[in-house]
Each structure stands twice: as C-alpha cells, then as structure tokens.
PDB file of C-alpha atoms in Angstrom:
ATOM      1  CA  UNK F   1       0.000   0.000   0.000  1.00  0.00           C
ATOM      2  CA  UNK F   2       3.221   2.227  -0.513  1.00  0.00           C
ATOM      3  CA  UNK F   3       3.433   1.882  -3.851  1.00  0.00           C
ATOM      4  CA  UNK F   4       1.351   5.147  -5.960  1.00  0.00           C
ATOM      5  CA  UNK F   5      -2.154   3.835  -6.564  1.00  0.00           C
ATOM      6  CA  UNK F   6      -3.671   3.342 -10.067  1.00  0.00           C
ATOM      7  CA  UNK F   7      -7.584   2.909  -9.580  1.00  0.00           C
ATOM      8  CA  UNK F   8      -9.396   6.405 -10.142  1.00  0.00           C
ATOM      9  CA  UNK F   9     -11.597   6.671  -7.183  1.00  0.00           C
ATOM     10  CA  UNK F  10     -14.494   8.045  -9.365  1.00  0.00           C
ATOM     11  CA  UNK F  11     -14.458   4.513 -12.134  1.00  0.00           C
ATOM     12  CA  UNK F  12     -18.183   3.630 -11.930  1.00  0.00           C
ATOM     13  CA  UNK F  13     -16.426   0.411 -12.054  1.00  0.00           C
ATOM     14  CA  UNK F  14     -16.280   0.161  -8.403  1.00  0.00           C
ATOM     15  CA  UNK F  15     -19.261   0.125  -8.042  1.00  0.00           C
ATOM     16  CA  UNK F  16     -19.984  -2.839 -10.053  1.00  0.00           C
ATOM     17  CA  UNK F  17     -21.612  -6.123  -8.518  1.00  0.00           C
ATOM     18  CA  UNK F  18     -18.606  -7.583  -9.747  1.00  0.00           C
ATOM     19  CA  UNK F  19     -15.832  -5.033  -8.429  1.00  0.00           C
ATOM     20  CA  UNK F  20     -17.742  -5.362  -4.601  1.00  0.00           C
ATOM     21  CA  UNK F  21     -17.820  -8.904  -4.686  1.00  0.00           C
ATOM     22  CA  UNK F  22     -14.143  -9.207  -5.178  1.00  0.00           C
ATOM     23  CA  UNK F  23     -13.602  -6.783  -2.608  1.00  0.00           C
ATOM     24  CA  UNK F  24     -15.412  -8.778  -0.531  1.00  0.00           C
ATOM     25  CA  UNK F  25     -13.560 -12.153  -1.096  1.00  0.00           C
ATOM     26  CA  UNK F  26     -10.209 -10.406  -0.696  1.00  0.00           C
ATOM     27  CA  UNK F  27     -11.354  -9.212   2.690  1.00  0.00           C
ATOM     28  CA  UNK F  28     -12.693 -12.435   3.328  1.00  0.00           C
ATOM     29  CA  UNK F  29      -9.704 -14.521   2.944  1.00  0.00           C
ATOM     30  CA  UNK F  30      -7.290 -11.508   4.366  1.00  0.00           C
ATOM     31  CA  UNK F  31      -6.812 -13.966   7.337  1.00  0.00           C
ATOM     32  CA  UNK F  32      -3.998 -11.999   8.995  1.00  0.00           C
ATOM     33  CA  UNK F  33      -6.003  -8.462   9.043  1.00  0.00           C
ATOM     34  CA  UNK F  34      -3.556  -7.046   6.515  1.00  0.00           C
ATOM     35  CA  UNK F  35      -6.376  -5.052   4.645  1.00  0.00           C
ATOM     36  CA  UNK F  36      -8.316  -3.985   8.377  1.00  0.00           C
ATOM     37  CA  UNK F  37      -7.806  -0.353   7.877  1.00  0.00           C
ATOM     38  CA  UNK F  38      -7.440  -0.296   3.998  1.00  0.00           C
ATOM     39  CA  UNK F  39     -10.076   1.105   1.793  1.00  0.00           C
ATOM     40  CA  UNK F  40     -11.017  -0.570  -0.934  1.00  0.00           C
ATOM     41  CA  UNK F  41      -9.393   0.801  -3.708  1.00  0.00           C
ATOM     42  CA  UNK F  42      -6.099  -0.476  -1.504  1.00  0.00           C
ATOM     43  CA  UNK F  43      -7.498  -3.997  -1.476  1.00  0.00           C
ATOM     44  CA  UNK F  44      -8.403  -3.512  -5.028  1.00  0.00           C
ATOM     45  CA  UNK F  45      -4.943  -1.440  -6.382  1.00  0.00           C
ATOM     46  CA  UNK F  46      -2.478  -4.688  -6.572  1.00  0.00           C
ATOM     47  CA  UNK F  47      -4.836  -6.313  -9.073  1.00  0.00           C
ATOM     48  CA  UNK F  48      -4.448  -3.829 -11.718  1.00  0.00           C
ATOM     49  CA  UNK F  49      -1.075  -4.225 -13.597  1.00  0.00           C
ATOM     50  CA  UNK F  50      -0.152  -1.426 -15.746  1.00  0.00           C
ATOM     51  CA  UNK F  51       2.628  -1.622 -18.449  1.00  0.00           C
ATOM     52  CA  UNK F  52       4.942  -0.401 -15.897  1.00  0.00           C
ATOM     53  CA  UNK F  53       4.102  -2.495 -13.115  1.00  0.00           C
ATOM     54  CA  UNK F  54       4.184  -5.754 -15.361  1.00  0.00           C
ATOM     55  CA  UNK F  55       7.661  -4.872 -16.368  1.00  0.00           C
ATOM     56  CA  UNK F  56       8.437  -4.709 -12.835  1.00  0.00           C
ATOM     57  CA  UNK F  57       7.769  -8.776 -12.592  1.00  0.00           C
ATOM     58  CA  UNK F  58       9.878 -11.156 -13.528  1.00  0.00           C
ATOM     59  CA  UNK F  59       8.967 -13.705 -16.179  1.00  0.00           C
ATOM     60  CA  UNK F  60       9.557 -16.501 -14.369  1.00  0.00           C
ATOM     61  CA  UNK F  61       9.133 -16.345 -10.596  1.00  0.00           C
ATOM     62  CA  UNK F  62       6.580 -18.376  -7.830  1.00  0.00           C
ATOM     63  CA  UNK F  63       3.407 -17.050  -6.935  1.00  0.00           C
ATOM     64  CA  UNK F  64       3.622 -15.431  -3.658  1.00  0.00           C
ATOM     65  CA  UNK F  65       0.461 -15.899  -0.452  1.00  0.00           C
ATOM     66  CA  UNK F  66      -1.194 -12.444  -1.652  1.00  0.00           C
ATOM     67  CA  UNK F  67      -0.948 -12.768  -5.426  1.00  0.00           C
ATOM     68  CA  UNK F  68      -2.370 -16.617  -4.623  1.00  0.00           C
ATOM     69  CA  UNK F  69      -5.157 -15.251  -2.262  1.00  0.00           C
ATOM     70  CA  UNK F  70      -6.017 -12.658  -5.311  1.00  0.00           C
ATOM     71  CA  UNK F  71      -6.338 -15.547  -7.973  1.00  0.00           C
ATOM     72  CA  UNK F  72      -8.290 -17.568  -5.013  1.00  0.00           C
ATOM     73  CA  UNK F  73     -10.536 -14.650  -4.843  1.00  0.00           C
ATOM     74  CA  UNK F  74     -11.658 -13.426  -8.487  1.00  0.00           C
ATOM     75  CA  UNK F  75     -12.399 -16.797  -9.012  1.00  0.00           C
ATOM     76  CA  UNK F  76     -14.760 -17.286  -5.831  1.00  0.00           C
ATOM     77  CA  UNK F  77     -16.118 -14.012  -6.834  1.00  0.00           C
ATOM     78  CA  UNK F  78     -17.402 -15.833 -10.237  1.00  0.00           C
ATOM     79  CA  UNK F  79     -19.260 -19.079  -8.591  1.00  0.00           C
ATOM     80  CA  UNK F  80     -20.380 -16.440  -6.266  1.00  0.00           C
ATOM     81  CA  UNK F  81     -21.789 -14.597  -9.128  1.00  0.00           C
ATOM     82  CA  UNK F  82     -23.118 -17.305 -10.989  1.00  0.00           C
ATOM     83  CA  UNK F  83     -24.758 -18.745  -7.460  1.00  0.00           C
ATOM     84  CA  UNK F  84     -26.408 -15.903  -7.592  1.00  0.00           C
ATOM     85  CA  UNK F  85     -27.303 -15.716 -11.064  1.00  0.00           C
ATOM     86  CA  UNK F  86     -28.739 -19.181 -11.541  1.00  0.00           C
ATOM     87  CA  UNK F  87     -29.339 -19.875  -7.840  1.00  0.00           C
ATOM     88  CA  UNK F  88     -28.179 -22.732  -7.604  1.00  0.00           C
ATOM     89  CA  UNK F  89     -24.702 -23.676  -5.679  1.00  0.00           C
ATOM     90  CA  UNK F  90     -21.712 -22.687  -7.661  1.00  0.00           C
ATOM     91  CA  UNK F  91     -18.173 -24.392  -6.215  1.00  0.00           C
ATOM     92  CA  UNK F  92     -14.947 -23.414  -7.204  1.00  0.00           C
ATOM     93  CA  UNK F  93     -11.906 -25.912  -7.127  1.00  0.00           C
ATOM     94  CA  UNK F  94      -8.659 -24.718  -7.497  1.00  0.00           C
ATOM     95  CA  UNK F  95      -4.807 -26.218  -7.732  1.00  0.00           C
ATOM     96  CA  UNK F  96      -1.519 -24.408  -8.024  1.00  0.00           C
ATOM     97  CA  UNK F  97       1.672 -25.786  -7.862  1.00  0.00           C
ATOM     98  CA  UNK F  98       4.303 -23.774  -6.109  1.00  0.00           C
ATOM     99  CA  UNK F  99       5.348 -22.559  -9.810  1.00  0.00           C
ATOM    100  CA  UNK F 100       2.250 -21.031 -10.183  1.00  0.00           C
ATOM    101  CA  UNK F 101       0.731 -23.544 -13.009  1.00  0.00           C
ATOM    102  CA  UNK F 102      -2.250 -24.945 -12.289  1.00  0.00           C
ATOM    103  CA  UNK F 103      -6.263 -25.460 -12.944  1.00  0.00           C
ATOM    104  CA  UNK F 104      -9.360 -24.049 -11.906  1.00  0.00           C
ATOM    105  CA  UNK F 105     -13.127 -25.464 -11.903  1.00  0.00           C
ATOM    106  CA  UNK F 106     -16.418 -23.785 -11.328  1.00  0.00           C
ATOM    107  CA  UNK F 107     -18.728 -27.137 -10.906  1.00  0.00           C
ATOM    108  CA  UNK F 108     -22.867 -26.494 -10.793  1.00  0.00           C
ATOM    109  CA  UNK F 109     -23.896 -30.020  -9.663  1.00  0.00           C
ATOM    110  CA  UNK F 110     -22.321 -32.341 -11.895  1.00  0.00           C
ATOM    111  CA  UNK F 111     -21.535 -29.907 -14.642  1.00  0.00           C
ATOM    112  CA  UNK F 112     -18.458 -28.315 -15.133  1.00  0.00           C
ATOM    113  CA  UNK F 113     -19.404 -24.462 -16.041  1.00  0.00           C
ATOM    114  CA  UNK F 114     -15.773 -23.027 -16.032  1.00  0.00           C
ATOM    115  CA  UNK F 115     -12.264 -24.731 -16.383  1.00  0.00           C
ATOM    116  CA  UNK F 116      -9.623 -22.670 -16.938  1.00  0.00           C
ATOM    117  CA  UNK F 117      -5.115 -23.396 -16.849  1.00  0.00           C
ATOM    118  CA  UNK F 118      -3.730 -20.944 -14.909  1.00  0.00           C
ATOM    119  CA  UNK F 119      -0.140 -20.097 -15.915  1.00  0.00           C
ATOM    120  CA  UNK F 120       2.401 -17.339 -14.690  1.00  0.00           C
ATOM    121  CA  UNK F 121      -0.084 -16.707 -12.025  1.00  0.00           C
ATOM    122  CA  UNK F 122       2.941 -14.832 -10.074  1.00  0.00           C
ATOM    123  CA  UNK F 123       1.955 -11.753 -12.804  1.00  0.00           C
ATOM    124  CA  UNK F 124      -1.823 -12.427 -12.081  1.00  0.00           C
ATOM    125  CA  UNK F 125      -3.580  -8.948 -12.821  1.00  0.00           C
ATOM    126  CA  UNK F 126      -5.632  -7.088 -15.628  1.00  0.00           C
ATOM    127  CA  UNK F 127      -4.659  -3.622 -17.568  1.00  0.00           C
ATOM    128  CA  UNK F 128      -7.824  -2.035 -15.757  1.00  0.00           C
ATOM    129  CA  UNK F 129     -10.351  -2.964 -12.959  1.00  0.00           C
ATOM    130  CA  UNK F 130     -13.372  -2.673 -16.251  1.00  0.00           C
ATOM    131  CA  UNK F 131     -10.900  -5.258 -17.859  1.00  0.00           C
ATOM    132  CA  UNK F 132     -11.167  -7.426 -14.707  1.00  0.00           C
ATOM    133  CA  UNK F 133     -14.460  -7.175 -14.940  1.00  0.00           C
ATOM    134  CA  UNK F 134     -15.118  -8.237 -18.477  1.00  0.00           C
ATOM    135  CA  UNK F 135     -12.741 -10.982 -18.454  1.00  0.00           C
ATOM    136  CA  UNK F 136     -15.286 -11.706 -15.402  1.00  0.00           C
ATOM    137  CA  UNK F 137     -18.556 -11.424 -17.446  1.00  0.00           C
ATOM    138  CA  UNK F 138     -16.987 -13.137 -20.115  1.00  0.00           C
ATOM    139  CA  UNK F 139     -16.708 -16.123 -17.697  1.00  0.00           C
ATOM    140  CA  UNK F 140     -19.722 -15.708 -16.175  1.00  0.00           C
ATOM    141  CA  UNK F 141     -21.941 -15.459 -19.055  1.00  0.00           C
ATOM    142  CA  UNK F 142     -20.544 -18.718 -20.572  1.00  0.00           C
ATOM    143  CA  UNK F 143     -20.922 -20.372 -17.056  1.00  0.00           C
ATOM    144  CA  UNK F 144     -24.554 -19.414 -17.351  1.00  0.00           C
ATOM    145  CA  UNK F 145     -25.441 -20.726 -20.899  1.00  0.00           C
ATOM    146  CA  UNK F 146     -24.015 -23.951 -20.134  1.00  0.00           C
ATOM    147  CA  UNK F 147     -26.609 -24.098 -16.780  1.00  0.00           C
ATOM    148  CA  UNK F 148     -29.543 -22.907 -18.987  1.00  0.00           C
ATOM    149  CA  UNK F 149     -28.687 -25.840 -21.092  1.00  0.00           C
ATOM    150  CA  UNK F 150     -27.760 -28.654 -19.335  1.00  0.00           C
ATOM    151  CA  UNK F 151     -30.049 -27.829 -15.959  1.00  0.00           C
ATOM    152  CA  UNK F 152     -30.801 -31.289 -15.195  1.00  0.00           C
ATOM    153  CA  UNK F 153     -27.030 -31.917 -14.740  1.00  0.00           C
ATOM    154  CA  UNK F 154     -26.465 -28.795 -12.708  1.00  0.00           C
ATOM    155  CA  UNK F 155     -29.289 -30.093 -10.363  1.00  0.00           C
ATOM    156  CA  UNK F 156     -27.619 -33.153  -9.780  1.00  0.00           C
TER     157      UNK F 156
ATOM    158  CA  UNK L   1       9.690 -51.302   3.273  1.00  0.00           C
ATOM    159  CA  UNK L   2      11.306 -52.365   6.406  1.00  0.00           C
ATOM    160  CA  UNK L   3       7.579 -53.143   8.804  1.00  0.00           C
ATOM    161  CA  UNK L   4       6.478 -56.558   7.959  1.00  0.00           C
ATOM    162  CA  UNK L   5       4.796 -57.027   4.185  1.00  0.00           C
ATOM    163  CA  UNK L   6       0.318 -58.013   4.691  1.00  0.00           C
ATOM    164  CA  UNK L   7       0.264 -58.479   1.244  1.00  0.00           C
ATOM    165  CA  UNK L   8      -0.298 -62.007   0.190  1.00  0.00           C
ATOM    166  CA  UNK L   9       1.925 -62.819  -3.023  1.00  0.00           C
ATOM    167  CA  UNK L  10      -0.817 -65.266  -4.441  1.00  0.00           C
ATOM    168  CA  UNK L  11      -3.921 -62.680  -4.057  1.00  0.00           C
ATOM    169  CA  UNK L  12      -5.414 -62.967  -7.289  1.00  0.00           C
ATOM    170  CA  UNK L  13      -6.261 -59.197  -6.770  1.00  0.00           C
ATOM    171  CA  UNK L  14      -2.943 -58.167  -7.339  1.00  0.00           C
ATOM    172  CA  UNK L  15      -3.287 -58.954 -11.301  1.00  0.00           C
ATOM    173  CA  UNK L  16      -6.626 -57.172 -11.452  1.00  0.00           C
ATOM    174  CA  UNK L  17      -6.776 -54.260 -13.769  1.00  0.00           C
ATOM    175  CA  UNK L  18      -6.723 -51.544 -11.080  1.00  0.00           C
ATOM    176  CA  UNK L  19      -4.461 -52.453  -8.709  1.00  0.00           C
ATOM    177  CA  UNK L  20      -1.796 -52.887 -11.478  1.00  0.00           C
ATOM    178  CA  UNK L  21      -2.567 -49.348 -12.876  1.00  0.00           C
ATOM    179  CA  UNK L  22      -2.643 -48.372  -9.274  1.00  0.00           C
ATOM    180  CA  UNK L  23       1.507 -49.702  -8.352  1.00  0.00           C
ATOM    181  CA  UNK L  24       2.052 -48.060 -12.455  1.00  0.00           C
ATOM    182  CA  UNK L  25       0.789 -44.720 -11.040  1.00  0.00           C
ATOM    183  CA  UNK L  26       2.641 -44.919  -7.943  1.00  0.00           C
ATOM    184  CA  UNK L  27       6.001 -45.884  -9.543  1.00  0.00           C
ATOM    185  CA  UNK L  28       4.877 -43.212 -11.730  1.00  0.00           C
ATOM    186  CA  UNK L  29       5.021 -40.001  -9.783  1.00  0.00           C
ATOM    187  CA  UNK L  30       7.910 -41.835  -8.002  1.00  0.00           C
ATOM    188  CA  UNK L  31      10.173 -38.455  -8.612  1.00  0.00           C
ATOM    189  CA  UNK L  32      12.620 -39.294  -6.422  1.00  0.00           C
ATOM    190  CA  UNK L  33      12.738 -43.111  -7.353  1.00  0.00           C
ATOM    191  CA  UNK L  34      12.044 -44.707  -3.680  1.00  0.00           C
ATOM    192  CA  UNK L  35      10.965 -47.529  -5.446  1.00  0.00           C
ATOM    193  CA  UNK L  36      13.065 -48.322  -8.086  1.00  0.00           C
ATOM    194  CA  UNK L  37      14.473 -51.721  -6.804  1.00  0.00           C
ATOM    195  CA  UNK L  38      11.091 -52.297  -4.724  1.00  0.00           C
ATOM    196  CA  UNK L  39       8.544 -55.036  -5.522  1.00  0.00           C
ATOM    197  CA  UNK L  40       4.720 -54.607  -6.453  1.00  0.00           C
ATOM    198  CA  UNK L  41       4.157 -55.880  -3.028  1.00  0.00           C
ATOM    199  CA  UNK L  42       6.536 -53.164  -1.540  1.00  0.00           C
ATOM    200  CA  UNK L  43       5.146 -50.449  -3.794  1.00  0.00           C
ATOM    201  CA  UNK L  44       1.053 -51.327  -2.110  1.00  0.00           C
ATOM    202  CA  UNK L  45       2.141 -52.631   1.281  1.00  0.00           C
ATOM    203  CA  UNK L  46       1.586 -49.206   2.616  1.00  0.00           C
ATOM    204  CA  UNK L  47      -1.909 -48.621   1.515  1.00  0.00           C
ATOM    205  CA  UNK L  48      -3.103 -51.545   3.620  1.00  0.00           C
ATOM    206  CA  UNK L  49      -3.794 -50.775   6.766  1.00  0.00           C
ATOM    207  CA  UNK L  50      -4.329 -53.520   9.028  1.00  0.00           C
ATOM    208  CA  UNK L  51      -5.984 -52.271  12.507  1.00  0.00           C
ATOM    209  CA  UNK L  52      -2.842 -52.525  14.121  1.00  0.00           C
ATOM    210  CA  UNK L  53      -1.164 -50.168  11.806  1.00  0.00           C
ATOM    211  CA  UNK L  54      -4.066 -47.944  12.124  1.00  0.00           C
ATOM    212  CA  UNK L  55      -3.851 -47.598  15.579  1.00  0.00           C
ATOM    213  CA  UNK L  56       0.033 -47.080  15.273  1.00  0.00           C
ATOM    214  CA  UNK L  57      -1.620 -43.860  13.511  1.00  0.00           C
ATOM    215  CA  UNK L  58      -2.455 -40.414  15.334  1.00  0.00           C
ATOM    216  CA  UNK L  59      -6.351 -39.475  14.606  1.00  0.00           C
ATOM    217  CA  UNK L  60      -5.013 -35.905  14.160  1.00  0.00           C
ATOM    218  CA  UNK L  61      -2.074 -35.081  11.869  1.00  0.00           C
ATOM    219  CA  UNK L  62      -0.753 -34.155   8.346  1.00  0.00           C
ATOM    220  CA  UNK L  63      -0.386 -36.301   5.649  1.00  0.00           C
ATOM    221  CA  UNK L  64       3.460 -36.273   4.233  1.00  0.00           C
ATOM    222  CA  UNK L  65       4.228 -36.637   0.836  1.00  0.00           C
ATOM    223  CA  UNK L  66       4.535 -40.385   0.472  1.00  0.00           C
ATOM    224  CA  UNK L  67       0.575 -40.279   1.547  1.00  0.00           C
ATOM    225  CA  UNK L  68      -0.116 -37.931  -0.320  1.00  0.00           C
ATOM    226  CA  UNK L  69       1.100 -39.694  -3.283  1.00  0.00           C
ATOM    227  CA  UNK L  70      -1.103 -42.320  -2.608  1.00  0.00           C
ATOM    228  CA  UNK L  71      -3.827 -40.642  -2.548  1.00  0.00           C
ATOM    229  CA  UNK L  72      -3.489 -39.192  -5.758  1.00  0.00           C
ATOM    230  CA  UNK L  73      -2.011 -42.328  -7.112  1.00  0.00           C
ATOM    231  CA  UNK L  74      -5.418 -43.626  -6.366  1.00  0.00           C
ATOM    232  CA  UNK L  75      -7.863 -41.472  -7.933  1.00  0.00           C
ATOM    233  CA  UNK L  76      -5.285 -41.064 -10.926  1.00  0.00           C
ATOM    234  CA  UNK L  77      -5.671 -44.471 -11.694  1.00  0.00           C
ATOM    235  CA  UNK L  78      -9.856 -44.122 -11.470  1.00  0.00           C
ATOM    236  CA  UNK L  79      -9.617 -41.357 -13.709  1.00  0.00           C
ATOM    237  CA  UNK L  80      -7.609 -43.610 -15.849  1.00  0.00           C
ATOM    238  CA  UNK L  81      -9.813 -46.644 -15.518  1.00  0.00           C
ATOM    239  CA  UNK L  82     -12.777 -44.158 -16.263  1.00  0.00           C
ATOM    240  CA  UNK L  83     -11.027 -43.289 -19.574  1.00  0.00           C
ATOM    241  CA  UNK L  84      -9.869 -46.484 -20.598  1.00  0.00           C
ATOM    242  CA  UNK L  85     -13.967 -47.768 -20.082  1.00  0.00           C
ATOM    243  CA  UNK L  86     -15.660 -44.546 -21.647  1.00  0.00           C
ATOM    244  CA  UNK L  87     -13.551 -43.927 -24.251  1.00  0.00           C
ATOM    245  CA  UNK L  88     -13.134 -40.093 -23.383  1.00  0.00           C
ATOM    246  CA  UNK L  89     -10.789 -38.218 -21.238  1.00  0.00           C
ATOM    247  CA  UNK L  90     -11.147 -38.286 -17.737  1.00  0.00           C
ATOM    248  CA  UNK L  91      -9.209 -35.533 -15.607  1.00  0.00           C
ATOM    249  CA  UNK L  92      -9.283 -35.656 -12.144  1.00  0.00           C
ATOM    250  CA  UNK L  93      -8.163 -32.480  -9.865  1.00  0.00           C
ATOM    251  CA  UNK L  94      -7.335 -32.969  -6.228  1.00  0.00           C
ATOM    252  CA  UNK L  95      -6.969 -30.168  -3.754  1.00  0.00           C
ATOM    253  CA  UNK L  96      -5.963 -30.670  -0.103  1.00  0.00           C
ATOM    254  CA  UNK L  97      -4.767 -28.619   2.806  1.00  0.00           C
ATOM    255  CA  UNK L  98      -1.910 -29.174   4.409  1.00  0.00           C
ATOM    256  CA  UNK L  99      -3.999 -30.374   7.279  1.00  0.00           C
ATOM    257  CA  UNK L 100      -5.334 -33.284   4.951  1.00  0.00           C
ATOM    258  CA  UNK L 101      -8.584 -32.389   4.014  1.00  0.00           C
ATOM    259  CA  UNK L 102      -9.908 -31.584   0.530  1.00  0.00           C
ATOM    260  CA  UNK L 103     -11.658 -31.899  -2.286  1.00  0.00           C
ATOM    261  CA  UNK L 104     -11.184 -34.629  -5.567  1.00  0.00           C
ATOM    262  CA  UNK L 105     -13.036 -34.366  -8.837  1.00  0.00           C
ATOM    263  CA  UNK L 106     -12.792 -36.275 -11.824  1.00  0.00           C
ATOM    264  CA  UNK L 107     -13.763 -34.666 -15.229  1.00  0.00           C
ATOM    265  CA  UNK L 108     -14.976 -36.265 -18.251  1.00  0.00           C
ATOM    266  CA  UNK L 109     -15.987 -33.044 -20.810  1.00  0.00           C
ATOM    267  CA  UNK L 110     -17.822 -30.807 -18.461  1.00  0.00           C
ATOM    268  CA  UNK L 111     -19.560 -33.727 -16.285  1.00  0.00           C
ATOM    269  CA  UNK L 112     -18.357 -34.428 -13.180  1.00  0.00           C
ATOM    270  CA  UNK L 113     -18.132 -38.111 -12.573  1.00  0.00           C
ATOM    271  CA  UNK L 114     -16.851 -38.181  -9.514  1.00  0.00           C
ATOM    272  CA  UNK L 115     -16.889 -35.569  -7.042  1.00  0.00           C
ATOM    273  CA  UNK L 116     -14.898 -36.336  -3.293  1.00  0.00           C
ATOM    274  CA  UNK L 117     -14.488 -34.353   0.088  1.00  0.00           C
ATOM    275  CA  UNK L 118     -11.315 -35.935   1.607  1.00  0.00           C
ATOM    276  CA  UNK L 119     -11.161 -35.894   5.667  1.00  0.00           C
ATOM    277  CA  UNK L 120      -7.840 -37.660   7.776  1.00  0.00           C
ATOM    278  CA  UNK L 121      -5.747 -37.936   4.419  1.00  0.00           C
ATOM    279  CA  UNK L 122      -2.746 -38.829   6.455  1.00  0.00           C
ATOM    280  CA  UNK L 123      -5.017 -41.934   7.420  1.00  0.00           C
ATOM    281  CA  UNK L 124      -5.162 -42.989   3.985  1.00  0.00           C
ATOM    282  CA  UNK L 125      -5.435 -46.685   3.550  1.00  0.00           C
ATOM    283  CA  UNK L 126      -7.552 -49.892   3.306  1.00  0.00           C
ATOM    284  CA  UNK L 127      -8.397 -53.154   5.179  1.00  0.00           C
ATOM    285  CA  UNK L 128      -7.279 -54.792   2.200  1.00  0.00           C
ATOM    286  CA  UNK L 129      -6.287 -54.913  -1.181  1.00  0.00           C
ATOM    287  CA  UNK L 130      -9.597 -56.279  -2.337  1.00  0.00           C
ATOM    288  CA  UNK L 131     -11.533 -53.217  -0.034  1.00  0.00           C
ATOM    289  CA  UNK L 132      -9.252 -50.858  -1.883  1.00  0.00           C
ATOM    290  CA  UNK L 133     -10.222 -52.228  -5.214  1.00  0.00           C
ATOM    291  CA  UNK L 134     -13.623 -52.549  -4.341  1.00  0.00           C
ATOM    292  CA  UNK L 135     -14.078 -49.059  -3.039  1.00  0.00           C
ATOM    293  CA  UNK L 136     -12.737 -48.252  -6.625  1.00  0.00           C
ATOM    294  CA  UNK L 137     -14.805 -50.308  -8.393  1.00  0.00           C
ATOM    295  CA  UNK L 138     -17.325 -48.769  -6.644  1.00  0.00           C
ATOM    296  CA  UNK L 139     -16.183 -45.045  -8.087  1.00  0.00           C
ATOM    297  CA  UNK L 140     -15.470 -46.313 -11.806  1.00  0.00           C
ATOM    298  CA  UNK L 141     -19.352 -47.561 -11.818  1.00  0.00           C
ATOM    299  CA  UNK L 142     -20.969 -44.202 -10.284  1.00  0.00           C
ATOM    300  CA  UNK L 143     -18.323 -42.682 -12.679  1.00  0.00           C
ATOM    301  CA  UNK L 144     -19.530 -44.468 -16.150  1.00  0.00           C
ATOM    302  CA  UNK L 145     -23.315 -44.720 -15.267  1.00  0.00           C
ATOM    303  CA  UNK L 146     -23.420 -40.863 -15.734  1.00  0.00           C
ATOM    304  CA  UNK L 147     -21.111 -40.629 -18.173  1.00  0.00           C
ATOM    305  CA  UNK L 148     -23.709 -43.134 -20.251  1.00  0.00           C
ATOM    306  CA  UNK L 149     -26.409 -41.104 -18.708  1.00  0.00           C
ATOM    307  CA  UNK L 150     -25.676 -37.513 -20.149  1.00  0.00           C
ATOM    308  CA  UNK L 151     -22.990 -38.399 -22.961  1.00  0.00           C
ATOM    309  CA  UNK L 152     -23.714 -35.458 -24.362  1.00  0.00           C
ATOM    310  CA  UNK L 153     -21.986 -33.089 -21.504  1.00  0.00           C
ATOM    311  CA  UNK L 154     -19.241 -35.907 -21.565  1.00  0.00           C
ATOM    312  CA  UNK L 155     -18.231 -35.163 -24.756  1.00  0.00           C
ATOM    313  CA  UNK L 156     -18.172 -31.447 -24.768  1.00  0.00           C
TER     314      UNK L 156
END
C-alpha cells in the first residue's frame, strides 16, 4: 500500500456487482487483518497491472500468499456470481503448484461451467479494474449458458 | 519397506486391472525413485492398513508426501480406468490442505463423474487390497453410469 495507486476513485467500475464482490472475497480470505484499515481501492490497487508495473515482474518467478489469495478470490467471486445468477450452488476448485501452473473449476452439480489453466499466475492482474471485470462477465456469461442448457445436470 | 509385508503374493487381486494401474501410477510419480528396486508388493504394502497399523496412527495429523502420493495415485488411476472404459478423457483435480482435508473431482468433458471431500488424508489406507479395489470399483461404476447417462456433456 506504498506503492502510488492506479484505480481512479471516481471509475463507476467500483461500483460494479462484480468489483464489490471481489472486494469482498479479498477481505474475506485476508486472514492476517492485513487489509483492516485499507479502503477498498487499496485492497483492489495490486490487481491492476499497468505496463509499468508488469515490467516490474519477472517472467519466471513463484506465486507469492497475496498474489495466490487474489487468484483464489476473483475466481470465488465468479461461482459467487453465478450462485447468484442461476441460484443454484456454484463451487470453485482450485490447484496451483508452487510454480504457479495450475487449474481451476467452477462445478454447478455435476456440470463443469468453467475450467480454466492458470499459468504465470505470479503476474496475475488485468490492464484495468473494467478489464477485470469483463474478463469476469466473459466467464460468467458462458458459465450461465451452459446451466440454462444442461439444468438437469447442474441439479444433480 | 522395512515393517512386515500383509500383502499375500498369491492374491489374485494383485493382477486385477486396477491395482496394477494403481503400483504403475505410484512408480509413476515416483520423482525421487524410492521404489526403483522395490517389488509390487513393496510399492502397495503401505496402503493396507491392518488395525494394528491404524492404531500405530495419530487421529489428528498431516499427511506427508509419500501419503499424499497415494492418494493421488489412487484417484489417478480411477480417472484412468474411467477413460480407458468410456472412451473419453477423464481428468481428475485434487486439492488438499496441508492439514489433509480436501476436495477430488474427476472430469470427463464438463460432467463431473466423480466428485470427493477428503477428511484424515494422512489416514489414507484400506483393510485390504480387495476393499481398496472394491471401493474403486465402486467409483469407476458411479463414474460411467453418468457418463452413459448424459454423454452429451461428456463429450463437450
């Protein structure tokens, strides 16, 4: 939280179902009170990697506990989202090796309605907090379709 | 490989389809080539656990490697057995804490075949070979009757 901020504390963004459900998971899984007296644009700031801050990270490197809680926590924001969406349970299911390669799964029932390798997740981050967010609708709005057509599976 | 061996060396189960894919995928993610010069019998003696060994176990602990190895040894060779039957690819995807509980799925397209929680993972283990490979048996046939059921979502 040293580091110069990036987010404009006007982007409409923020106030996005999306944006405040992340906030929330990052807050949620902040187990050792780091973000207690943050604000959100603080919780929110690391995610967005500019040119300059990408240059900053090496190409090869591990993932460290905070980058890993981020990825841990768009992610839940998305079966959160598409819970809420199709209201039924949404479970995600993640695995990273220490390298930071690994998998993700959003499973409704029996169906699987995201699955996504992860790689370089030590440079985990979007150009802007609207690009997090459509990357986020994007994956949303396929997990949807595939409930609306398979809903017997996903109410398994 | 030095406790006494419970493995009988004439149990027909030890030629059964799983139980050899199970001592392949053991040997298999073998990185650091324990069991190189060991037996079959050496390679599953550890997976049986007779009461006695199980109460030589602590209820509470965390699983080490070698454990955890088996564990995923086992539902690696499910997810095998579930391709080898159905024709498609089966993935499986195991998370668990360093505690030893977690989560195990096993993907065919976007179905979920088989979906685990995992509790006392360092306890991993079986009365006997033939529990283990019924307890798998067991799995493969949950795993292919919905695969046959909703083929469809299998094969996307």
């Amino acid at each position: 939280m040293s580091k110069d901020l990036v987010i404009d504390a006007a982007d409409p963004v923020l106030k996005s179902d999306f944006v405040t459900e992340m906030t929330r998971q990052i807050r949620a899984i902040d187990s050792y009170g780091v973000y207690d007296t943050a604000t959100d644009i603080d919780v929110l700031d690391p995610l967005v990697l500019t040119k300059d801050r990408k240059r900053a990270i090496p190409i090869v490197g591990d993932p460290d506990e905070e980058t890993l809680a981020r990825v841990k926590a768009f992610y839940n924001a998305i079966a959160v989202m598409t819970e809420k969406e199709c209201g039924k349970m949404a479970v995600p299911l993640m695995h990273i090796s220490h390298e930071g390669f690994g998998r993700v799964l959003i499973t409704v029932g029996k169906l699987v309605v995201m699955d996504k390798t992860l790689r370089d997740v030590h440079r985990f981050g979007f150009e802007s907090l609207s690009k997090m967010k459509d990357e986020a609708d994007k994956l949303l709005s396929v997990a949807l379709n595939i409930v609306g057509k398979y809903p017997e599976v996903a109410g398994l």
